[in-house]
GROMACS .gro file of C-alpha atoms in nm:
model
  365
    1UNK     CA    1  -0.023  -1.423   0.882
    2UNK     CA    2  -0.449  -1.570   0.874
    3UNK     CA    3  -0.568  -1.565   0.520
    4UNK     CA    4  -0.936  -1.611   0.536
    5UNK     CA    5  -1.094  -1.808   0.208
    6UNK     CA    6  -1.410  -1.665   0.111
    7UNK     CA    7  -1.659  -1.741  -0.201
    8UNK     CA    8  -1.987  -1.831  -0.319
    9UNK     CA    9  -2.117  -2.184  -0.244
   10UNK     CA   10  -1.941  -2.453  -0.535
   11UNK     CA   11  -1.677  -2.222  -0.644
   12UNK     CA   12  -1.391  -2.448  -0.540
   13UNK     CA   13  -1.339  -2.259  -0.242
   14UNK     CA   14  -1.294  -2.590   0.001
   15UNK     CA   15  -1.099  -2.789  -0.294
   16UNK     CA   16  -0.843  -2.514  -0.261
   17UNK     CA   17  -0.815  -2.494   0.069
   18UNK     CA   18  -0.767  -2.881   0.063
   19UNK     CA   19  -0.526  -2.884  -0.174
   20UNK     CA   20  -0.312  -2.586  -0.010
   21UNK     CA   21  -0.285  -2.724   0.331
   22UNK     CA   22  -0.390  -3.116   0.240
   23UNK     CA   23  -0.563  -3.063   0.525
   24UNK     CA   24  -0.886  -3.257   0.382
   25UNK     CA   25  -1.171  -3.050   0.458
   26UNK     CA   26  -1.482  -3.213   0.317
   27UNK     CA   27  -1.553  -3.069  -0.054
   28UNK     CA   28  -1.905  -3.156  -0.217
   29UNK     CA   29  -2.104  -3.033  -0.502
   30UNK     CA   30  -2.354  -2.916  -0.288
   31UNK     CA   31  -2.378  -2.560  -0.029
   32UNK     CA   32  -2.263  -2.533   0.294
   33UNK     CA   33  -2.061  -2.838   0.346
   34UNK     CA   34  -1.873  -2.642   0.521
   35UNK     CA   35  -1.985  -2.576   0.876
   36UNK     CA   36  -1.726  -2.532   1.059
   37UNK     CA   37  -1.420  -2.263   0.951
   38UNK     CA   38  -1.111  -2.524   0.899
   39UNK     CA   39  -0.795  -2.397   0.985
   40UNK     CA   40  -0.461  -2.482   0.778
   41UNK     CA   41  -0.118  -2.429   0.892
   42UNK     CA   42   0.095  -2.408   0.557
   43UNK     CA   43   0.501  -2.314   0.578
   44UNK     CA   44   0.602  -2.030   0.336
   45UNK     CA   45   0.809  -2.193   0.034
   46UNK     CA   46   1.126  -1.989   0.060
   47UNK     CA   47   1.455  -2.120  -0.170
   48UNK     CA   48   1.692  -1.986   0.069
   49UNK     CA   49   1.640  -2.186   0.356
   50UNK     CA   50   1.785  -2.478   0.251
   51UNK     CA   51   2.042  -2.375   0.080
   52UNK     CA   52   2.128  -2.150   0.481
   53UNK     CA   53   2.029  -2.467   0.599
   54UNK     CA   54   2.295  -2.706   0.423
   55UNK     CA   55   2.551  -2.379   0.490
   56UNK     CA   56   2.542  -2.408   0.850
   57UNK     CA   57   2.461  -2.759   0.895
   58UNK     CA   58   2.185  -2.672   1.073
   59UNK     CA   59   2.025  -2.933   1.285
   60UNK     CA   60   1.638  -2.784   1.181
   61UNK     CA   61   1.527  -2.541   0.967
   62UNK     CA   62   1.210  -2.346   1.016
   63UNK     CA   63   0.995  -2.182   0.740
   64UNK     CA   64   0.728  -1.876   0.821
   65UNK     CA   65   0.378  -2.002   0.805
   66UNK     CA   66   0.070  -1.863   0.671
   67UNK     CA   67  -0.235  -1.983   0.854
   68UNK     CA   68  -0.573  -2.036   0.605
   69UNK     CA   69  -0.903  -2.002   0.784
   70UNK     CA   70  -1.158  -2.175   0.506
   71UNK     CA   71  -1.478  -1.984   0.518
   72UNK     CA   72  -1.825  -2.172   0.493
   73UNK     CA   73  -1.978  -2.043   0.126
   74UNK     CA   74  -2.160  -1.748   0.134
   75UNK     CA   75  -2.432  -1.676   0.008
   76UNK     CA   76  -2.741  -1.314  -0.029
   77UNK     CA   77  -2.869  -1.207   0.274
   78UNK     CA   78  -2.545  -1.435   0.507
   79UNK     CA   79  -2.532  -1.053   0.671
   80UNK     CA   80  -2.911  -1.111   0.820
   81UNK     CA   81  -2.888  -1.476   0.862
   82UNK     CA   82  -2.953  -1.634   0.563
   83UNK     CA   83  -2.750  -1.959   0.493
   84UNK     CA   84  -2.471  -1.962   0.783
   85UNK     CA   85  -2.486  -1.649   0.830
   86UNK     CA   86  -2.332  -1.431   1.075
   87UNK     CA   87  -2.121  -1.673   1.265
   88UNK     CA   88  -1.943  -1.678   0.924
   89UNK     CA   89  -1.870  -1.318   0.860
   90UNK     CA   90  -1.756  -1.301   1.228
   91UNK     CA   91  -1.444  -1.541   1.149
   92UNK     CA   92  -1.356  -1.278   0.840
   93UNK     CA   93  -1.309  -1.042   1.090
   94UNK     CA   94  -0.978  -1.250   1.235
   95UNK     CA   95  -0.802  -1.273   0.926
   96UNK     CA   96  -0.525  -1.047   0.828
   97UNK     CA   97  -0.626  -1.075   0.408
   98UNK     CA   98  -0.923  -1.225   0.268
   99UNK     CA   99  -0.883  -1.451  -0.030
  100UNK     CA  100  -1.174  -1.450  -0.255
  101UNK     CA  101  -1.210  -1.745  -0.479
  102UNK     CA  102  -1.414  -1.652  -0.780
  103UNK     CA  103  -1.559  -1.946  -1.043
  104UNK     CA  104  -1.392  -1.870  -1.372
  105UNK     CA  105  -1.482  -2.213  -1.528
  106UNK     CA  106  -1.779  -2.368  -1.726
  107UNK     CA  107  -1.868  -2.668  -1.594
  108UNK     CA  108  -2.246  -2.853  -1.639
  109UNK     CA  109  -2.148  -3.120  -1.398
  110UNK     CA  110  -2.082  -2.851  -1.068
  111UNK     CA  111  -2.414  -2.675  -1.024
  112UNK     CA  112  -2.373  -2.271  -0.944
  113UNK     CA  113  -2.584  -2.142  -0.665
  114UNK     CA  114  -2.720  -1.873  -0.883
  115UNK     CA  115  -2.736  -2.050  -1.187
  116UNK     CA  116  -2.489  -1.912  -1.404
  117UNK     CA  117  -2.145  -1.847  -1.441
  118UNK     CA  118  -2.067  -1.470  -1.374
  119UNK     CA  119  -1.767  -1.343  -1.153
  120UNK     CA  120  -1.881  -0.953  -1.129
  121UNK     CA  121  -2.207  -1.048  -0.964
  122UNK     CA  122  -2.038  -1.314  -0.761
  123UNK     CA  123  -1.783  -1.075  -0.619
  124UNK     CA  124  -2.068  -0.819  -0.620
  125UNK     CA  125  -2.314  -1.069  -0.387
  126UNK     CA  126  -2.008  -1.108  -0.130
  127UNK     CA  127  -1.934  -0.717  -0.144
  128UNK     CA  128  -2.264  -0.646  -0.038
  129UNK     CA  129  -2.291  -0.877   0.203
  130UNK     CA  130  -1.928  -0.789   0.379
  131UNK     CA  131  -2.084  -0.425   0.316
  132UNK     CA  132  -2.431  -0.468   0.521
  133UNK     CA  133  -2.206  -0.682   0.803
  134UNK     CA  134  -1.980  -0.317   0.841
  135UNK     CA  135  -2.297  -0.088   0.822
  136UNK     CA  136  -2.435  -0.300   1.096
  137UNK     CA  137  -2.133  -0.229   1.298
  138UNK     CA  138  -2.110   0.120   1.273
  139UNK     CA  139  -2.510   0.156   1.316
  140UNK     CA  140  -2.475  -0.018   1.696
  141UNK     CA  141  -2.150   0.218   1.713
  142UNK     CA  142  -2.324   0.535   1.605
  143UNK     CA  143  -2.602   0.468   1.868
  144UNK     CA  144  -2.319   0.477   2.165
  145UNK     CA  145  -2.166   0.758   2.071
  146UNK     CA  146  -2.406   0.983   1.945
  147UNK     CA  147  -2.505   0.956   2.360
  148UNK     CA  148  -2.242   1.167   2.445
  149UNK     CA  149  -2.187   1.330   2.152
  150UNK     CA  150  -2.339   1.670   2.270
  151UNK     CA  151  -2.126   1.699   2.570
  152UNK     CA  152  -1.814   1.468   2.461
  153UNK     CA  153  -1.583   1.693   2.177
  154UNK     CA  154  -1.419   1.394   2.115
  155UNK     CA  155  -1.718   1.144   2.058
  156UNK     CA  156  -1.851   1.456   1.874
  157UNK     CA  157  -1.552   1.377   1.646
  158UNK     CA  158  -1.596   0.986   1.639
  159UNK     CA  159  -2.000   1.063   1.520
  160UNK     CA  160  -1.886   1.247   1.217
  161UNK     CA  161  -1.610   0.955   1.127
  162UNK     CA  162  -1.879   0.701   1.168
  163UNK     CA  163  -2.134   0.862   0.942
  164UNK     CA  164  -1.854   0.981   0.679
  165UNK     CA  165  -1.721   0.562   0.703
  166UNK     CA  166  -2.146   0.466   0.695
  167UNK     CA  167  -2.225   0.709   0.418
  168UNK     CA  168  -1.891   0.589   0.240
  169UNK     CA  169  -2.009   0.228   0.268
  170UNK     CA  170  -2.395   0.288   0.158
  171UNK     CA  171  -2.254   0.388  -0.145
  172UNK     CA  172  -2.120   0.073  -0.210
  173UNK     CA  173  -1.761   0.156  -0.216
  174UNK     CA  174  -1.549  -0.103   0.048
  175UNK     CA  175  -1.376   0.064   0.404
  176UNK     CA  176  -1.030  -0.015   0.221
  177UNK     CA  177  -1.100   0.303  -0.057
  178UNK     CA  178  -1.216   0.553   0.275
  179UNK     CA  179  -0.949   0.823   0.325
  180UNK     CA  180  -0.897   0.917   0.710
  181UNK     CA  181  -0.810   1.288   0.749
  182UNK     CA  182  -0.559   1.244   1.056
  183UNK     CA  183  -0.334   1.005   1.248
  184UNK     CA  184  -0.661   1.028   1.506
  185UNK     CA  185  -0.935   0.920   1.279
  186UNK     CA  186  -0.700   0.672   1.114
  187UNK     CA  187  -0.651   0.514   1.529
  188UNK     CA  188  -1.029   0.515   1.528
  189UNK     CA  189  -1.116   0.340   1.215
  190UNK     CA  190  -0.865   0.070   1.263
  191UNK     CA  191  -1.030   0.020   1.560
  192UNK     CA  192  -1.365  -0.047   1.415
  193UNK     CA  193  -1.183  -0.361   1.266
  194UNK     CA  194  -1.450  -0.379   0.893
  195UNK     CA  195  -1.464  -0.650   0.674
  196UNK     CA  196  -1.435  -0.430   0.389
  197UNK     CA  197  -1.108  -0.202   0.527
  198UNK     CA  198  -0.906  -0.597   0.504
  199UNK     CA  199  -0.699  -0.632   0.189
  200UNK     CA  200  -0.838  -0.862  -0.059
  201UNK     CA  201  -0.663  -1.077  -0.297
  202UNK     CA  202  -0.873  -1.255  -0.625
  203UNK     CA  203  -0.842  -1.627  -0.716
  204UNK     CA  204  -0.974  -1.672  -1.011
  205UNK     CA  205  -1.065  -2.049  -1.056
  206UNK     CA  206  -1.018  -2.115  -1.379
  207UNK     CA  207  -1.051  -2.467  -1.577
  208UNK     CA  208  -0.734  -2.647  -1.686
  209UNK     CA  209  -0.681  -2.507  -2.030
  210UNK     CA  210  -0.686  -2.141  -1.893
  211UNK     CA  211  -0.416  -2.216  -1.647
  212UNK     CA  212  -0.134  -2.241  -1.969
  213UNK     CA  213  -0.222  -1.836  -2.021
  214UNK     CA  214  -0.247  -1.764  -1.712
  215UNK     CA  215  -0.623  -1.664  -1.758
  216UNK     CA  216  -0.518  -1.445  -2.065
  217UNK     CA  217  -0.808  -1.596  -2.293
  218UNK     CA  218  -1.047  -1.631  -2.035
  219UNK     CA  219  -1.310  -1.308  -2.029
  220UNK     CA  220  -1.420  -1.427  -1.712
  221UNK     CA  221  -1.046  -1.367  -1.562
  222UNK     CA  222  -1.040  -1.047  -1.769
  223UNK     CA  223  -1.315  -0.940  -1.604
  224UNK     CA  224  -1.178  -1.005  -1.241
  225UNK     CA  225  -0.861  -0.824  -1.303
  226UNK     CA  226  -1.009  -0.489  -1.471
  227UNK     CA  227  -1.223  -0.489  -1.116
  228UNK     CA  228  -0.896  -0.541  -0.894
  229UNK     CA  229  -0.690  -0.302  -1.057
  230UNK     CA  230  -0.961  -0.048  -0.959
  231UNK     CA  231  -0.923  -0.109  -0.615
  232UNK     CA  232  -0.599  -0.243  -0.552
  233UNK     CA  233  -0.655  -0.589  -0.503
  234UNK     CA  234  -0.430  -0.888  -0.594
  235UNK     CA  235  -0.520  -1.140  -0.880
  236UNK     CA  236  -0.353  -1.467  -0.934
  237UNK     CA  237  -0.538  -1.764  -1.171
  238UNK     CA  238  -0.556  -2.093  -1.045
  239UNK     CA  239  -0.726  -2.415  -1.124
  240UNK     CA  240  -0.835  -2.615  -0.747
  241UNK     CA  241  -0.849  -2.895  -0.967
  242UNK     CA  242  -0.481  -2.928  -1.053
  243UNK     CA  243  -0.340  -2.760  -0.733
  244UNK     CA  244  -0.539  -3.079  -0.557
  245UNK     CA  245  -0.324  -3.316  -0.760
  246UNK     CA  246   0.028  -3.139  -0.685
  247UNK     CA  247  -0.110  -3.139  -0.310
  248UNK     CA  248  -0.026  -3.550  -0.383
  249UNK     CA  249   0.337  -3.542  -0.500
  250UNK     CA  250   0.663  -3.560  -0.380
  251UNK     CA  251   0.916  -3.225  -0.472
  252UNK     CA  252   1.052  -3.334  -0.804
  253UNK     CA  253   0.740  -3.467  -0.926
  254UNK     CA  254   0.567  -3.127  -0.845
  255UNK     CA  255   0.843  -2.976  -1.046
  256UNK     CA  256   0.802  -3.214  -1.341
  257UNK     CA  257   0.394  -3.189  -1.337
  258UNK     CA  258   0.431  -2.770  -1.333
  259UNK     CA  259   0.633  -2.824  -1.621
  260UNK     CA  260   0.460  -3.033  -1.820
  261UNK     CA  261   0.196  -2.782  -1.770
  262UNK     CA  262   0.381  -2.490  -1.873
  263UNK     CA  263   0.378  -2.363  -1.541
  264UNK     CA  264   0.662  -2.171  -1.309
  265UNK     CA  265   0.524  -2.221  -0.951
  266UNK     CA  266   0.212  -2.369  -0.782
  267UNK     CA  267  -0.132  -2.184  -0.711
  268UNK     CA  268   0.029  -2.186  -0.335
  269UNK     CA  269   0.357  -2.011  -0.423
  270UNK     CA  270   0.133  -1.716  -0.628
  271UNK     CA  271  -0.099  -1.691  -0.314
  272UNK     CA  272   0.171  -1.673  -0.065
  273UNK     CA  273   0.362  -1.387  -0.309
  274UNK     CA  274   0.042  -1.174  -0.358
  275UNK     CA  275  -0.025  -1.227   0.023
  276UNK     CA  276   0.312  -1.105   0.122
  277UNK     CA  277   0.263  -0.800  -0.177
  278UNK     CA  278  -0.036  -0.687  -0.036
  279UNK     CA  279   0.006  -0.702   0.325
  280UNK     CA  280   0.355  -0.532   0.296
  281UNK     CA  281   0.575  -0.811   0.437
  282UNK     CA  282   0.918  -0.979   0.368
  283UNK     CA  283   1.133  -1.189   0.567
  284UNK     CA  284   1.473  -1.226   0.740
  285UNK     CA  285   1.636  -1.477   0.842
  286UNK     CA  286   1.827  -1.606   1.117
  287UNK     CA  287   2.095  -1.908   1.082
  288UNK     CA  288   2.333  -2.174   1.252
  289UNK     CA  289   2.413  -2.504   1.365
  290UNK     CA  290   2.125  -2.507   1.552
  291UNK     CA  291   1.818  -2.387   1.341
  292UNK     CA  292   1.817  -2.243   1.057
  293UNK     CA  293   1.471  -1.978   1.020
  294UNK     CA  294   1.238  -1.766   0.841
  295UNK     CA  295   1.093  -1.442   1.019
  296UNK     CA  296   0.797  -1.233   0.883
  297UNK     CA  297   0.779  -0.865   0.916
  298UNK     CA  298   0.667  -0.552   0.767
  299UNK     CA  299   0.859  -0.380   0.537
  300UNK     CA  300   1.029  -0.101   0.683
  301UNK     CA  301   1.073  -0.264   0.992
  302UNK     CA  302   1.376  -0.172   1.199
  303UNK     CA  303   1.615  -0.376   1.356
  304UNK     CA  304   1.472  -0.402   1.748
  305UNK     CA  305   1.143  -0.431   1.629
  306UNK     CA  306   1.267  -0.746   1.420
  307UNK     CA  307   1.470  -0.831   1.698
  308UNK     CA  308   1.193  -0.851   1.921
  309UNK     CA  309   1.008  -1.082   1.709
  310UNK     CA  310   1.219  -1.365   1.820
  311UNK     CA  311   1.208  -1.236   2.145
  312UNK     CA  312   1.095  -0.939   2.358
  313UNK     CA  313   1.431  -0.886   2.546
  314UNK     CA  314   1.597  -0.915   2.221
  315UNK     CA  315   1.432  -0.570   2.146
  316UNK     CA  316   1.430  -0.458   2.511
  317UNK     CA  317   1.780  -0.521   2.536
  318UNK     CA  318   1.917  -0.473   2.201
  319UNK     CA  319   2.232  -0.316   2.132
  320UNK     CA  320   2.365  -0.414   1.733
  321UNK     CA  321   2.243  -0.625   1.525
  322UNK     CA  322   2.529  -0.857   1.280
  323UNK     CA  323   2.383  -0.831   0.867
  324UNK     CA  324   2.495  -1.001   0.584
  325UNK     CA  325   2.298  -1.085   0.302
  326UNK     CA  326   2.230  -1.430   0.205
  327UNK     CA  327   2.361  -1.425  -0.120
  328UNK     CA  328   2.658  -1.271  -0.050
  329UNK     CA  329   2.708  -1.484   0.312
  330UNK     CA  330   2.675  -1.810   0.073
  331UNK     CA  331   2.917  -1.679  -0.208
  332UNK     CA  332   3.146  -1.600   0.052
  333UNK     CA  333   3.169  -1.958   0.165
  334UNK     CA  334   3.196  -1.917   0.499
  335UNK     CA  335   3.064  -1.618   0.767
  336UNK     CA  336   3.454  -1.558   0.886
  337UNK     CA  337   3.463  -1.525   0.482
  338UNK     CA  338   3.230  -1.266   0.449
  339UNK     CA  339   3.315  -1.067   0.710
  340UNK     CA  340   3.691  -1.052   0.571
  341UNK     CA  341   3.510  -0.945   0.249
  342UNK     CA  342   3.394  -0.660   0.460
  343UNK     CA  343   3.012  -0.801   0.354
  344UNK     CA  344   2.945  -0.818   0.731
  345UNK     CA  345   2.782  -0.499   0.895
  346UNK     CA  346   2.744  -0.400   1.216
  347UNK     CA  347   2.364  -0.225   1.250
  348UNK     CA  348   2.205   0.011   1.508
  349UNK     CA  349   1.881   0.083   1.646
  350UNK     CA  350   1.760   0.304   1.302
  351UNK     CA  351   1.866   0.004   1.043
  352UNK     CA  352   1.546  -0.082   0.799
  353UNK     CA  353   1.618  -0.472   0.776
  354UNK     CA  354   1.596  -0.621   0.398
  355UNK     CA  355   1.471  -0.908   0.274
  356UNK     CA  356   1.683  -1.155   0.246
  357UNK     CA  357   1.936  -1.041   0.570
  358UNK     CA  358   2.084  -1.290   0.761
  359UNK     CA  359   2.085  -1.178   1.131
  360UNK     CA  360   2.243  -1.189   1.441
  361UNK     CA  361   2.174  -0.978   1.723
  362UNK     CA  362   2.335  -0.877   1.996
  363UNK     CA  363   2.175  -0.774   2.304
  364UNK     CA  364   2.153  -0.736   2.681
  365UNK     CA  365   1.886  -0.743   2.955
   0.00000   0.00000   0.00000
């Protein structure tokens, strides 16, 4: 999974992306200190590995990852150039999800590129801009095809997707609301891979006393979640500040700091959870003496297709696959346990795998 952070120049964009992968991009209250996209490699917290992990013995345990792609700010008129431009919008197109970091905070001491403090237009300004990048796409598209268009019946049916998706955009509404009429047209528009059809979760950067509420008091977070719920988007409140400082501490002091502040689980923990949430995913896991590991799929996966994830002859070849879930595998106190419990099933090629199933398949090639 590539989450791509996006935002407006001195919106703690780079401080969270330094603070969720400590990865110590540079972060200065002025625009465009970042030039280059840096990349983050953060594993997925996930309880139940070590407690699979300390089951088994196991001589590793692996978490998922979510890759974080930190975006240079953007800023008006990035789609024709202005500030880093293009280059910039061209690494948003890699990303699975985009995270957009929105300034939720007062603060005299961190200039804002437009001068005040205002999420709508913020999110608005980056909108437009993700907007004009798609319409430029589909322009240099709609000039191919409308070639053969005449002669072609199927480019003849591209044209009128492309100025349906173009009209639908120059109305300021994102690719992500555009309803495809077929399993055809849906093929086609996937293919056209917009800015605007990626899902797009909200982090709204609030100061530390609006962290307690989790943004409840703060208009400004108000604001952002009203918007969100209108299109489906994610939301979760953070403060780059604070997540910087439990980047610096061991386990049990992150546990005691999140307390202290009244909070359940890092600005990391949210993102990952809305990430998963919004992209549909889950994981399953596979366990023994070995490694102990965390695998990320759809939902509604089925059991080769999982299967294949560790390996492509696992799915070529597979014949059952071996599920217990977690829970019940570590109640049991032992697999030879579970099985006697009768908690142990044997799976075909049609089983949706669950989150939380501990798997082993069985295959041949």
């Amino acid at each position: 999974m590539k989450l791509g952070i996006v935002g407006l120049p001195n919106v703690g964009k780079s401080t969270l992306f330094n603070s969720l992968t400590k990865a110590g991009a540079e972060s200065a209250n002025y625009p465009f200190c970042t030039i280059d996209p840096n990349v983050g490699i953060v594993p997925v917290p996930d309880a139940r590995l070590p407690l699979l992990g300390d089951f088994y013995h196991s001589k590793k345990v692996t978490p998922a990852v979510v890759e974080f792609v930190d975006i240079a700010g953007l800023v008006k008129g990035a789609s024709k150039g202005e500030g880093l431009g293009n280059q910039f919008l061209a690494n948003i197109r890699e990303v699975d999800a985009i995270v957009h970091v929105v300034r939720c905070f007062e603060d005299e001491n961190v200039v804002h590129v437009d001068g005040s403090v205002n999420p709508m237009r913020d999110i608005e300004t980056i909108n437009l801009e993700l907007i004009f990048s798609d319409l430029e796409i589909l322009e240099r598209r709609i000039a191919k095809v409308a070639r053969t268009a005449k002669m072609d019946k199927s480019a003849a049916k591209e044209l009128d997707l492309l100025q349906r998706v173009k009209a639908h955009l120059e109305d300021g509404k994102p690719a992500i609301t555009f309803e495809t009429a077929n399993e055809d047209e849906a093929a086609m528009f996937g293919s056209y891979n917009l800015l605007t059809a990626k899902p797009v979760i909200y982090a709204a950067n609030v100061g530390e006393d609006d962290l307690a509420d989790d943004g409840a008091s703060s208009p400004y977070v108000q604001a952002v979640r009203e918007y969100a719920a209108g299109c489906g988007s994610e939301v979760f409140v953070i403060c780059a500040q604070i997540e910087e400082e439990i980047a610096e501490l061991d386990e049990d002091e992150k546990k005691l700091f999140l307390e202290e502040l009244g909070l359940s689980e890092s600005g990391l923990e949210k993102l990952i959870k809305a990430s998963y949430r919004i992209l549909g995913l889950m994981s399953f896991l596979t366990s023994g003496e070995d490694e102990t590991r965390a695998w990320t799929i759809k939902i509604g996966t089925k059991a080769p297709k999982a299967a294949g994830k560790i390996h492509t002859d696992f799915e070529r070849g597979f014949i059952k696959a071996e599920v217990v879930n977690y829970k019940d595998l570590l109640e049991s106190g032992s697999y030879a346990g579970a099985r006697e419990k009768g908690l142990v099933r044997m799976e075909g090629k049609d089983y949706i795998v669950q989150d939380g199933d501990v798997i082993l398949f069985r295959f041949n090639v």
